[in-house]
Short mmCIF file of N, CA and C in Angstrom, two decimals:
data_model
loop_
_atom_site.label_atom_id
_atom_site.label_comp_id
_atom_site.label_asym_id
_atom_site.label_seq_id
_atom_site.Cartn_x
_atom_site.Cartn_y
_atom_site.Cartn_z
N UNK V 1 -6.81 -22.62 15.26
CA UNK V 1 -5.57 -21.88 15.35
C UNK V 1 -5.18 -21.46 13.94
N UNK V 2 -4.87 -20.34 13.47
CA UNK V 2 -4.18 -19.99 12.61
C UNK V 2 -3.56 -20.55 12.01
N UNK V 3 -2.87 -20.72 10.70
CA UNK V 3 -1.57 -20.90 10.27
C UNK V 3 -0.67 -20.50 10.38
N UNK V 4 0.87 -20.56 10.94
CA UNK V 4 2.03 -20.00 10.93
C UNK V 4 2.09 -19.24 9.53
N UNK V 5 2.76 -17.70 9.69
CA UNK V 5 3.50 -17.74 8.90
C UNK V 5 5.20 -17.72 8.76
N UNK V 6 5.34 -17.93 7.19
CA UNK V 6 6.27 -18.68 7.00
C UNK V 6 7.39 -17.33 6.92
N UNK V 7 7.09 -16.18 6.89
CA UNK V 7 7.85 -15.31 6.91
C UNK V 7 8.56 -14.48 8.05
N UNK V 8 9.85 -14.24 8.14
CA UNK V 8 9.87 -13.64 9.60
C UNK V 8 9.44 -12.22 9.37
N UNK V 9 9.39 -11.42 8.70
CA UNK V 9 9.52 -10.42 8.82
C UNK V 9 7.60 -9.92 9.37
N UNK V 10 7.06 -8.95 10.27
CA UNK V 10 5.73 -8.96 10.48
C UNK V 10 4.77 -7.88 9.54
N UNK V 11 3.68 -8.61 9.18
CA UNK V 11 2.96 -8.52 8.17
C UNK V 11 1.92 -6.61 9.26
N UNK V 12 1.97 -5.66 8.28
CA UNK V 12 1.51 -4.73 8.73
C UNK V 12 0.35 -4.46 7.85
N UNK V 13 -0.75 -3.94 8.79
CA UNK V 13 -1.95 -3.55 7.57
C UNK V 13 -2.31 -2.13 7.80
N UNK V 14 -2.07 -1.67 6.82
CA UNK V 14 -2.52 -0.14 7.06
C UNK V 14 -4.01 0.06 6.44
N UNK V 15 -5.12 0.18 7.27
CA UNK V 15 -6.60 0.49 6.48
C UNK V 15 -6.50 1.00 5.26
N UNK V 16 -7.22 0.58 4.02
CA UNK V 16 -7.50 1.77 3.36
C UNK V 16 -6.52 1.52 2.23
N UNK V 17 -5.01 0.73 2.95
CA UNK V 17 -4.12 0.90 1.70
C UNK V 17 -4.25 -0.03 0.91
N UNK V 18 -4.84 -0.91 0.98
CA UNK V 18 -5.05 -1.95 -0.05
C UNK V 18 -6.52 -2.20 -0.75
N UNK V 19 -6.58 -1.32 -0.66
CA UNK V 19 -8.19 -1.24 -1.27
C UNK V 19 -8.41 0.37 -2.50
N UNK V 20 -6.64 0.85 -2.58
CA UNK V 20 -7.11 1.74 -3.59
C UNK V 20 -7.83 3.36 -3.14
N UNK V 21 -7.23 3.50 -1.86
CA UNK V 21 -7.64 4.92 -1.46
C UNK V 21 -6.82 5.92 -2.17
N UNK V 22 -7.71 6.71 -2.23
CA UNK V 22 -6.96 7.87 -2.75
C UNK V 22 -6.80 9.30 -1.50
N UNK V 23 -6.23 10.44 -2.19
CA UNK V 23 -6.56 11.18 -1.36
C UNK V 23 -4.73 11.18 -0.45
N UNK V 24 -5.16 12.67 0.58
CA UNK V 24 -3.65 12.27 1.32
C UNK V 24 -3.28 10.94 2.33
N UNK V 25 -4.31 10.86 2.49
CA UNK V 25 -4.10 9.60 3.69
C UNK V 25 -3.77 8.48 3.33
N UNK V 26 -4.31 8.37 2.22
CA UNK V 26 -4.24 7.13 1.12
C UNK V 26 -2.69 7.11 0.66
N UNK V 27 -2.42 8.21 0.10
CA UNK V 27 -0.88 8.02 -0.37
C UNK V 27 0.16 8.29 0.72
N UNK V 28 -0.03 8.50 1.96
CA UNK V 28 0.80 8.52 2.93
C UNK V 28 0.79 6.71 3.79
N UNK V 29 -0.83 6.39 3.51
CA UNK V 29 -0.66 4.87 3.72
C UNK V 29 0.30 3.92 2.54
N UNK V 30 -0.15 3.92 1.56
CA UNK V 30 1.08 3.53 0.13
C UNK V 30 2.65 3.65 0.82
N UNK V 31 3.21 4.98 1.22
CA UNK V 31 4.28 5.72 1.28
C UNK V 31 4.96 4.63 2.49
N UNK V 32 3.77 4.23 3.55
CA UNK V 32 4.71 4.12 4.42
C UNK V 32 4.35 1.90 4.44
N UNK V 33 3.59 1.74 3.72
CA UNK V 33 3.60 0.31 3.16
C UNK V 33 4.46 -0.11 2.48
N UNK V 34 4.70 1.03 1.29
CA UNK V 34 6.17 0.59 0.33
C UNK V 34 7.75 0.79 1.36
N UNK V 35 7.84 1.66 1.97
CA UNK V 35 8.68 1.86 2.57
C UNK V 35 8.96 0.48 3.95
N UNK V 36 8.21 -0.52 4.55
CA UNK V 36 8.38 -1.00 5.46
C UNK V 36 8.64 -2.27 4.78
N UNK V 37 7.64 -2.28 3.49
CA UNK V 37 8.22 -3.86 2.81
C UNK V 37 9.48 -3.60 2.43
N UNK V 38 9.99 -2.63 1.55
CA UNK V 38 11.67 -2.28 1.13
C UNK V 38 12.52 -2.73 2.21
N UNK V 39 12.29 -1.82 3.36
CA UNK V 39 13.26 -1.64 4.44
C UNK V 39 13.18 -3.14 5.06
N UNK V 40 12.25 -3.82 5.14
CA UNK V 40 12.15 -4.83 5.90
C UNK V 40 13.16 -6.12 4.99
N UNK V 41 12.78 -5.89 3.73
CA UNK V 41 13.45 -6.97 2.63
C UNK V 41 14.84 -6.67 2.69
N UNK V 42 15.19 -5.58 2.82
CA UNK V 42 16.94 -5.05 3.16
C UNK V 42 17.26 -5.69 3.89
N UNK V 43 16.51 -5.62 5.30
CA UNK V 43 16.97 -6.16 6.60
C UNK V 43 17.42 -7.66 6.32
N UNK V 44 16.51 -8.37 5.87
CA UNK V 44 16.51 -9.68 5.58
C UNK V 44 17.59 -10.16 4.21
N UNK V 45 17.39 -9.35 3.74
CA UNK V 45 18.73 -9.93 2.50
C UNK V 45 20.18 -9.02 3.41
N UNK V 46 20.30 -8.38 4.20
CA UNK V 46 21.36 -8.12 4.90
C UNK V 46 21.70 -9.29 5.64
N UNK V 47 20.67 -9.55 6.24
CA UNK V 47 21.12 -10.61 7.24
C UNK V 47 21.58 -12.26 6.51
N UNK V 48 21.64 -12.45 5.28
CA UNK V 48 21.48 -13.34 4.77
C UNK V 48 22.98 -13.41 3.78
N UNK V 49 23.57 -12.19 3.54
CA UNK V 49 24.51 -11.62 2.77
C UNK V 49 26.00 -12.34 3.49
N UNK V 50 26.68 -12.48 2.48
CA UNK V 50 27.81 -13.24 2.92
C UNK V 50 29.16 -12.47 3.42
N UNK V 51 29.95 -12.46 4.14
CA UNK V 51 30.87 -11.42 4.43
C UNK V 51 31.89 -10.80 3.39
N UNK V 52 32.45 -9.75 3.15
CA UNK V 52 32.97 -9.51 1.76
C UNK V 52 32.96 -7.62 1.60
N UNK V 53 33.07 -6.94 0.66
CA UNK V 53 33.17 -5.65 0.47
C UNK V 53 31.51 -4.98 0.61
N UNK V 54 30.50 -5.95 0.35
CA UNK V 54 29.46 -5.00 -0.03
C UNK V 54 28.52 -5.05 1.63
N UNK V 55 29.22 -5.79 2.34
CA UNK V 55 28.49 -5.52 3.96
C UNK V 55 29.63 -4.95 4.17
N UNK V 56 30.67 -4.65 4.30
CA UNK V 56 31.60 -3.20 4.77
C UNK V 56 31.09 -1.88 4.39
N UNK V 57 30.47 -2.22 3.41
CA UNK V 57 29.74 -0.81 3.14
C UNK V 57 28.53 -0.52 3.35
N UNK V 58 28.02 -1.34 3.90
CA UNK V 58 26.15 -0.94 4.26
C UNK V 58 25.61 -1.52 3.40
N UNK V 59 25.80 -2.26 2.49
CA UNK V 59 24.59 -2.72 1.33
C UNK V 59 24.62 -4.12 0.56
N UNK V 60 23.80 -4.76 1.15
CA UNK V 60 23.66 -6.20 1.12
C UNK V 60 24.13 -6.52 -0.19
N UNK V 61 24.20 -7.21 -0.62
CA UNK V 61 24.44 -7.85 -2.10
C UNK V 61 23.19 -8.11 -2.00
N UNK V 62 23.06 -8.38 -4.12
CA UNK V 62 21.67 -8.45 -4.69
C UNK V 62 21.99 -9.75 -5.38
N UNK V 63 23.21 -10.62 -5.07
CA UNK V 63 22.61 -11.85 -6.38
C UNK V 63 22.96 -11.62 -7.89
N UNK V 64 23.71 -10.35 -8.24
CA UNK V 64 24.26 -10.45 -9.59
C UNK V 64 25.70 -10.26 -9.68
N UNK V 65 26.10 -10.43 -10.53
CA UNK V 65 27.60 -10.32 -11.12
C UNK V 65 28.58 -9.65 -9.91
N UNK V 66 27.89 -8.24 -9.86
CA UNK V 66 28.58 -7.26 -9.20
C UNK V 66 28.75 -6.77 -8.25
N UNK V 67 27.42 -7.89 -7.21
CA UNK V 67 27.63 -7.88 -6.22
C UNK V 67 28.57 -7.45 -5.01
N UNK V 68 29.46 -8.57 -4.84
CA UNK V 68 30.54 -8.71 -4.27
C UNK V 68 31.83 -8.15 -4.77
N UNK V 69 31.86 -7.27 -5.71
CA UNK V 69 33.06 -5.80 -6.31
C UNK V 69 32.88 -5.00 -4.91
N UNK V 70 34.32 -4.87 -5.01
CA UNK V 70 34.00 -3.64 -4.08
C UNK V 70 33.60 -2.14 -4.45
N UNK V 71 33.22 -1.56 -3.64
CA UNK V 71 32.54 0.10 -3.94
C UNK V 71 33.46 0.93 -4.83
N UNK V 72 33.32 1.77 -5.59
CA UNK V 72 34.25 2.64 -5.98
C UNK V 72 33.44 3.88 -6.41
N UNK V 73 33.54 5.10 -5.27
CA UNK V 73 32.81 6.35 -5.29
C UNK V 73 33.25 6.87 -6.80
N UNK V 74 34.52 6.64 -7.46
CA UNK V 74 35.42 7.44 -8.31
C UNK V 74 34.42 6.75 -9.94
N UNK V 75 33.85 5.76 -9.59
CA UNK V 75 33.30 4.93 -10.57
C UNK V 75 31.94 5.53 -11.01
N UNK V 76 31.29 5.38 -9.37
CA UNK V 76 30.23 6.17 -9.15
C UNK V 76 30.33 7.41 -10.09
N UNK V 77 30.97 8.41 -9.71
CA UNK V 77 30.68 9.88 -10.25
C UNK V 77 30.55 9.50 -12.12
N UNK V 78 31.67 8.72 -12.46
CA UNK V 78 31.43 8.93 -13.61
C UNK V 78 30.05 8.28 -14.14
N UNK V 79 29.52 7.16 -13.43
CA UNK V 79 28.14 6.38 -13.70
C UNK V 79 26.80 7.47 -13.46
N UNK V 80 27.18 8.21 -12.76
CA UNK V 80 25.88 9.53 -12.88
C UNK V 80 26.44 10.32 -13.82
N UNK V 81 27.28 10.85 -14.70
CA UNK V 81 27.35 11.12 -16.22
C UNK V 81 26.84 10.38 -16.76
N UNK V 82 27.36 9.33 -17.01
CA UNK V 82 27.18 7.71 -18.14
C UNK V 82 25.22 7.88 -17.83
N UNK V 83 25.08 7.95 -16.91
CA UNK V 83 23.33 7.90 -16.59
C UNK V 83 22.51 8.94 -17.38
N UNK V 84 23.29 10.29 -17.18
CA UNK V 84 22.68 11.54 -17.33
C UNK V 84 21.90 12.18 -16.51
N UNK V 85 22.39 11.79 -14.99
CA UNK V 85 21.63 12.29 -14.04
C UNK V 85 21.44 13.76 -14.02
N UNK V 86 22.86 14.01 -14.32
CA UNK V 86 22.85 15.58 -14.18
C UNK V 86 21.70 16.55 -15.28
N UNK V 87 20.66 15.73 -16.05
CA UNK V 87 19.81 16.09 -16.80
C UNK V 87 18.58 16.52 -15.92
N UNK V 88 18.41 15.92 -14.71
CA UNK V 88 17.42 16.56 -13.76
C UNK V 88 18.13 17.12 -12.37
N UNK V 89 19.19 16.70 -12.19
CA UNK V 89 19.79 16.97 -11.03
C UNK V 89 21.74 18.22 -11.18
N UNK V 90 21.39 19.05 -10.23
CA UNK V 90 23.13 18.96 -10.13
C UNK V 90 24.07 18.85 -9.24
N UNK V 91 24.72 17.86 -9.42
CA UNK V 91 25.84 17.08 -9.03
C UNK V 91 26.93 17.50 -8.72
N UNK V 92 27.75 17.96 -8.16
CA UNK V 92 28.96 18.54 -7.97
C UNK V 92 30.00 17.12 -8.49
N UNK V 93 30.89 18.07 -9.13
CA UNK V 93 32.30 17.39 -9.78
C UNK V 93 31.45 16.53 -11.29
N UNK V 94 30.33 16.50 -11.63
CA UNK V 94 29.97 15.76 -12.74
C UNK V 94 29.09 16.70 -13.92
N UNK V 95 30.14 16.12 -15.36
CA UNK V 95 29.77 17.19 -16.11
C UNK V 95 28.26 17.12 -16.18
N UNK V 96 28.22 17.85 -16.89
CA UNK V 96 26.90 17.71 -17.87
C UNK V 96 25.60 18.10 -17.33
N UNK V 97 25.89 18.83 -15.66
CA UNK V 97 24.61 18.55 -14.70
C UNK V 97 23.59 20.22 -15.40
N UNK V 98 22.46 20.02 -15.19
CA UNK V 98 21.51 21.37 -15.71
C UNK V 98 20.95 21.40 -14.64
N UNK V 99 20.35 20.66 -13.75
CA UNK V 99 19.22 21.00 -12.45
C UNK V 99 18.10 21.15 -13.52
N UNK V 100 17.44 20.76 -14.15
CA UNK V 100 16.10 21.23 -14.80
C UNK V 100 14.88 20.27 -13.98
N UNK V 101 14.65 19.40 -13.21
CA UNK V 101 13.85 19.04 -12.53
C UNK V 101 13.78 18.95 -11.37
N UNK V 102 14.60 17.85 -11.09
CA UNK V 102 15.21 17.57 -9.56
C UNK V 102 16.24 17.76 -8.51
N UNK V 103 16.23 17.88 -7.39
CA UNK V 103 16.44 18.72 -6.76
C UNK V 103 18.33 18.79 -6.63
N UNK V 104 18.69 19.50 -6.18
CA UNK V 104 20.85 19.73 -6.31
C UNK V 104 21.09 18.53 -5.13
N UNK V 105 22.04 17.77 -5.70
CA UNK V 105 22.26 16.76 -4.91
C UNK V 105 23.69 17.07 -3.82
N UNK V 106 24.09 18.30 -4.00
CA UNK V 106 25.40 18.61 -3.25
C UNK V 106 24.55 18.54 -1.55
N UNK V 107 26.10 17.94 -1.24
CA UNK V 107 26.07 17.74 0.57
C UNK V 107 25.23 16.61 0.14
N UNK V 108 24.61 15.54 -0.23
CA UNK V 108 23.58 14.77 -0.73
C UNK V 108 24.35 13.86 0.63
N UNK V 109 25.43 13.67 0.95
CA UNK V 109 25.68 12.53 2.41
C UNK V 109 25.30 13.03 3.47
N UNK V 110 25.24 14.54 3.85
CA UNK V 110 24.67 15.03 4.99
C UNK V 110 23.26 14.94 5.08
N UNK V 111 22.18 14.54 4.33
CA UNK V 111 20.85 14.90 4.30
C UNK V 111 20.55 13.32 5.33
N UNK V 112 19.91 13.59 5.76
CA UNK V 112 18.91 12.32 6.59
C UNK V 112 17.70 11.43 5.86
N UNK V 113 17.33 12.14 4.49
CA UNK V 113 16.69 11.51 4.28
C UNK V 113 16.61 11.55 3.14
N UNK V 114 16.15 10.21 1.83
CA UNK V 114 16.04 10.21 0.55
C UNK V 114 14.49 10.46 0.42
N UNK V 115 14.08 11.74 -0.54
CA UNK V 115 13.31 11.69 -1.27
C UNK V 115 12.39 12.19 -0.20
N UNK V 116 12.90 12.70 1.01
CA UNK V 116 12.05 13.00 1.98
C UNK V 116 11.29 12.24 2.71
N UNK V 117 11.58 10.73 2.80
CA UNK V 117 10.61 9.99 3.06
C UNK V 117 11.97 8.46 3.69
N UNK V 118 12.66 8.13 2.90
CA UNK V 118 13.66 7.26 3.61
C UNK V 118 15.02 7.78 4.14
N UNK V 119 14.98 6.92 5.04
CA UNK V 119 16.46 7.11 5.64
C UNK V 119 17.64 7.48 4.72
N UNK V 120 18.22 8.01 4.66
CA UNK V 120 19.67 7.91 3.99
C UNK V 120 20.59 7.42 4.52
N UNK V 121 21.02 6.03 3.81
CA UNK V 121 21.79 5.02 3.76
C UNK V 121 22.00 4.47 3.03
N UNK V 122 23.24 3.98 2.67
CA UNK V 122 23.35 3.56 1.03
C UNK V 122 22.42 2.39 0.36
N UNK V 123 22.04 1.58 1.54
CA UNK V 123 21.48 0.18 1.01
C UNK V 123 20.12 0.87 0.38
N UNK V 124 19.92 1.72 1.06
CA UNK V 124 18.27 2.28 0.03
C UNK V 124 18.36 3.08 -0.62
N UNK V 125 19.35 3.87 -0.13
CA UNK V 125 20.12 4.86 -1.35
C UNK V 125 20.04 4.29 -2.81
N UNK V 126 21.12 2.94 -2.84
CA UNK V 126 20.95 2.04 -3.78
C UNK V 126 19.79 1.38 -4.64
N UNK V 127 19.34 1.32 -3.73
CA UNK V 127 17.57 0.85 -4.05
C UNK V 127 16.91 1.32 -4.44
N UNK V 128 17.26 2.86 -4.24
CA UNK V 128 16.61 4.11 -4.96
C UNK V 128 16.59 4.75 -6.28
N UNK V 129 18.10 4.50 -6.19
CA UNK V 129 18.42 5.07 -7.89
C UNK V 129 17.64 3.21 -8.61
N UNK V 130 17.98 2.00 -7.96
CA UNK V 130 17.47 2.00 -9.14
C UNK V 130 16.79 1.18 -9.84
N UNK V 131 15.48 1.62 -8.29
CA UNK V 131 13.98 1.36 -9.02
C UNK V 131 13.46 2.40 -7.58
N UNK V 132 13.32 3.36 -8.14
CA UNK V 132 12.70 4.57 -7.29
C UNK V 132 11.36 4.66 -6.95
N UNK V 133 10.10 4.03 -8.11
CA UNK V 133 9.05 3.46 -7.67
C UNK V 133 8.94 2.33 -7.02
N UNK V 134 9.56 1.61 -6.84
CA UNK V 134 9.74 0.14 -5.58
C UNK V 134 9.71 1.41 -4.14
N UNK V 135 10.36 1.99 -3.82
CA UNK V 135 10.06 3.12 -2.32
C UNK V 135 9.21 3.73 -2.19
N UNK V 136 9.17 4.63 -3.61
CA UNK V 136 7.69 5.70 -3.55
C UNK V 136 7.21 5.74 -5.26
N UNK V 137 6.13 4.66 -4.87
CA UNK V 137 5.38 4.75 -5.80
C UNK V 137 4.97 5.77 -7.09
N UNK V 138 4.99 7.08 -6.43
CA UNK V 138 4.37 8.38 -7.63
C UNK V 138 5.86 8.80 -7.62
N UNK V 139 6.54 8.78 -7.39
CA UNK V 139 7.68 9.71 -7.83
C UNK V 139 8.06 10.03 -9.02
N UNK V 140 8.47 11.15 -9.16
CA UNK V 140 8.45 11.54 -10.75
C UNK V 140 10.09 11.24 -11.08
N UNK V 141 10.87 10.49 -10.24
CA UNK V 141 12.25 10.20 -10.93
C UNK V 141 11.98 8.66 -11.70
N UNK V 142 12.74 8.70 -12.87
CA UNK V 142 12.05 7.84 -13.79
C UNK V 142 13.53 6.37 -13.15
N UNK V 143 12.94 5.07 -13.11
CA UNK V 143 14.10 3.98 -13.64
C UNK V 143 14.71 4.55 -15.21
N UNK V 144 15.90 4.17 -14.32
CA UNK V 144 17.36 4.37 -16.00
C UNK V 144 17.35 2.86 -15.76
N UNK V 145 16.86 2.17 -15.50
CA UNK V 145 17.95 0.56 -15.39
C UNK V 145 19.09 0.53 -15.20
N UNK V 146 19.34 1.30 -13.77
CA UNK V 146 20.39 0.68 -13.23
C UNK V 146 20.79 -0.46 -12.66
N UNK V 147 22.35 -0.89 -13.38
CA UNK V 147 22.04 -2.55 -12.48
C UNK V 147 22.33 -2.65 -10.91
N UNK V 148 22.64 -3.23 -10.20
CA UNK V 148 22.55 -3.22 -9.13
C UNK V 148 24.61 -2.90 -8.57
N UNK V 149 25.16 -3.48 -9.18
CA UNK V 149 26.80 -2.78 -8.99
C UNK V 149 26.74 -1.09 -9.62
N UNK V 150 26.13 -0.36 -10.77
CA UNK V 150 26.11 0.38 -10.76
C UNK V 150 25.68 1.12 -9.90
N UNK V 151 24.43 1.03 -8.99
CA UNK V 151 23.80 1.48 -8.09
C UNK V 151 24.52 1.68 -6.95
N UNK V 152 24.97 0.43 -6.60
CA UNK V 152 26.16 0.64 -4.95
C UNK V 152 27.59 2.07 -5.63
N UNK V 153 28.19 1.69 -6.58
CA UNK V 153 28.98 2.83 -7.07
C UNK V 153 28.74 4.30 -6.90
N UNK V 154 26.93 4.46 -7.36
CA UNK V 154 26.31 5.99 -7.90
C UNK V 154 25.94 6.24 -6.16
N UNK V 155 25.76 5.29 -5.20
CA UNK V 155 25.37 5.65 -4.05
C UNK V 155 26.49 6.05 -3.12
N UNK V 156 27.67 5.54 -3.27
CA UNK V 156 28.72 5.74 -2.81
C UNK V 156 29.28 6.76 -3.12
N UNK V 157 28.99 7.75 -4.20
CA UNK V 157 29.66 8.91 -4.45
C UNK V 157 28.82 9.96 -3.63
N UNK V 158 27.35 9.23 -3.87
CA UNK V 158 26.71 10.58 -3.23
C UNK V 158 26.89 10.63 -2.14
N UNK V 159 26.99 9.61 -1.01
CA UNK V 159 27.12 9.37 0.24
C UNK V 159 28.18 10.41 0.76
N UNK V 160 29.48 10.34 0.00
CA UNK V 160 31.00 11.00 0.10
C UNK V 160 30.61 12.53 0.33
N UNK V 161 29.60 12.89 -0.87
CA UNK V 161 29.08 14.72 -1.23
C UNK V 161 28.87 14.91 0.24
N UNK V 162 29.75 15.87 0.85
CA UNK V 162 30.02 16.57 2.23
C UNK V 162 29.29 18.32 1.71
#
C-alpha cells in the first residue's frame, strides 16, 4: 500500500512538465502547474486565516506585520506611484503613468482575468503584483518587492478601477 499523503491538497502531474519541455505545450503545462499550486496554497492558507479585515476582503493573510490592517484602496493608488508602476502601465488617477510596456490597467476590476491566465480576484491579484513569476513563470513583469500589506492595498485599488 502506498504511503498517505500528508497533504490535503491533490498532487497533479502534467506529462512533460517536469522534465523541462519546451515548446507550446510545455509552457502551457508550466502555466497551468504554477497556477494550481498558487491557487491551491490560497485555498489552504484561506482556510486557515483567522477572522478579521483581510478575509472580508478576499485575501487570506500572509503571516507579516500587515496582515491583519485593513484594506485601503486610497493607500493602494498612492503605492502604485511609490512603486512606479505607471512606468510600464497606465493607471487612471495615478501620476506618473507612461504605458511604455504593459498593458492600461483602467476598468482593471471588470476584467476576468490576470495576465490572461488567472482569475481576477484580489487574493491572486495580490499574489501577483508581488511575485508575478510564482503564477507565470516567463512573464516579463519584473518583482518590485512588494510586501505583502502593500500588495492587498495596490490590489484593492485596482479591483475598485470600474
Amino acid at each position: 500500500m502506498p504511503p498517505a499523503v500528508s497533504s490535503p491538497a491533490p498532487f497533479i502531474v502534467l506529462h512533460g512538465a517536469d522534465r523541462g519541455v519546451t515548446g507550446r505545450f510545455g509552457r502551457l503545462a508550466r502555466l497551468w502547474l504554477a497556477a494550481f499550486a498558487v491557487l491551491g496554497g490560497l485555498g489552504l492558507a484561506a482556510c486557515s486565516a483567522s477572522e478579521g479585515g483581510a478575509q472580508q476582503n478576499g485575501i487570506a493573510g500572509r503571516g507579516d506585520a500587515g496582515a491583519g490592517a485593513p484594506v485601503s484602496a486610497a493607500r493602494g493608488q498612492r503605492l502604485l506611484a511609490q512603486y512606479q508602476c505607471g512606468s510600464c502601465h497606465a493607471i487612471p488617477e495615478v501620476p506618473a503613468t507612461r504605458r511604455l510596456h504593459g498593458p492600461s490597467l483602467e476598468a482593471f476590476g471588470k476584467r476576468s482575468y490576470i495576465a490572461g491566465h488567472l482569475p481576477n480576484r484580489s487574493d491572486t491579484l495580490a499574489q501577483w503584483i508581488m511575485s508575478p513569476q510564482s503564477l507565470v513563470p516567463d512573464s516579463p513583469m519584473p518583482n518590485m518587492g512588494v510586501s505583502t500589506a502593500d500588495a492587498r492595498d495596490m490590489a484593492s485599488y485596482l479591483g475598485a478601477l470600474q
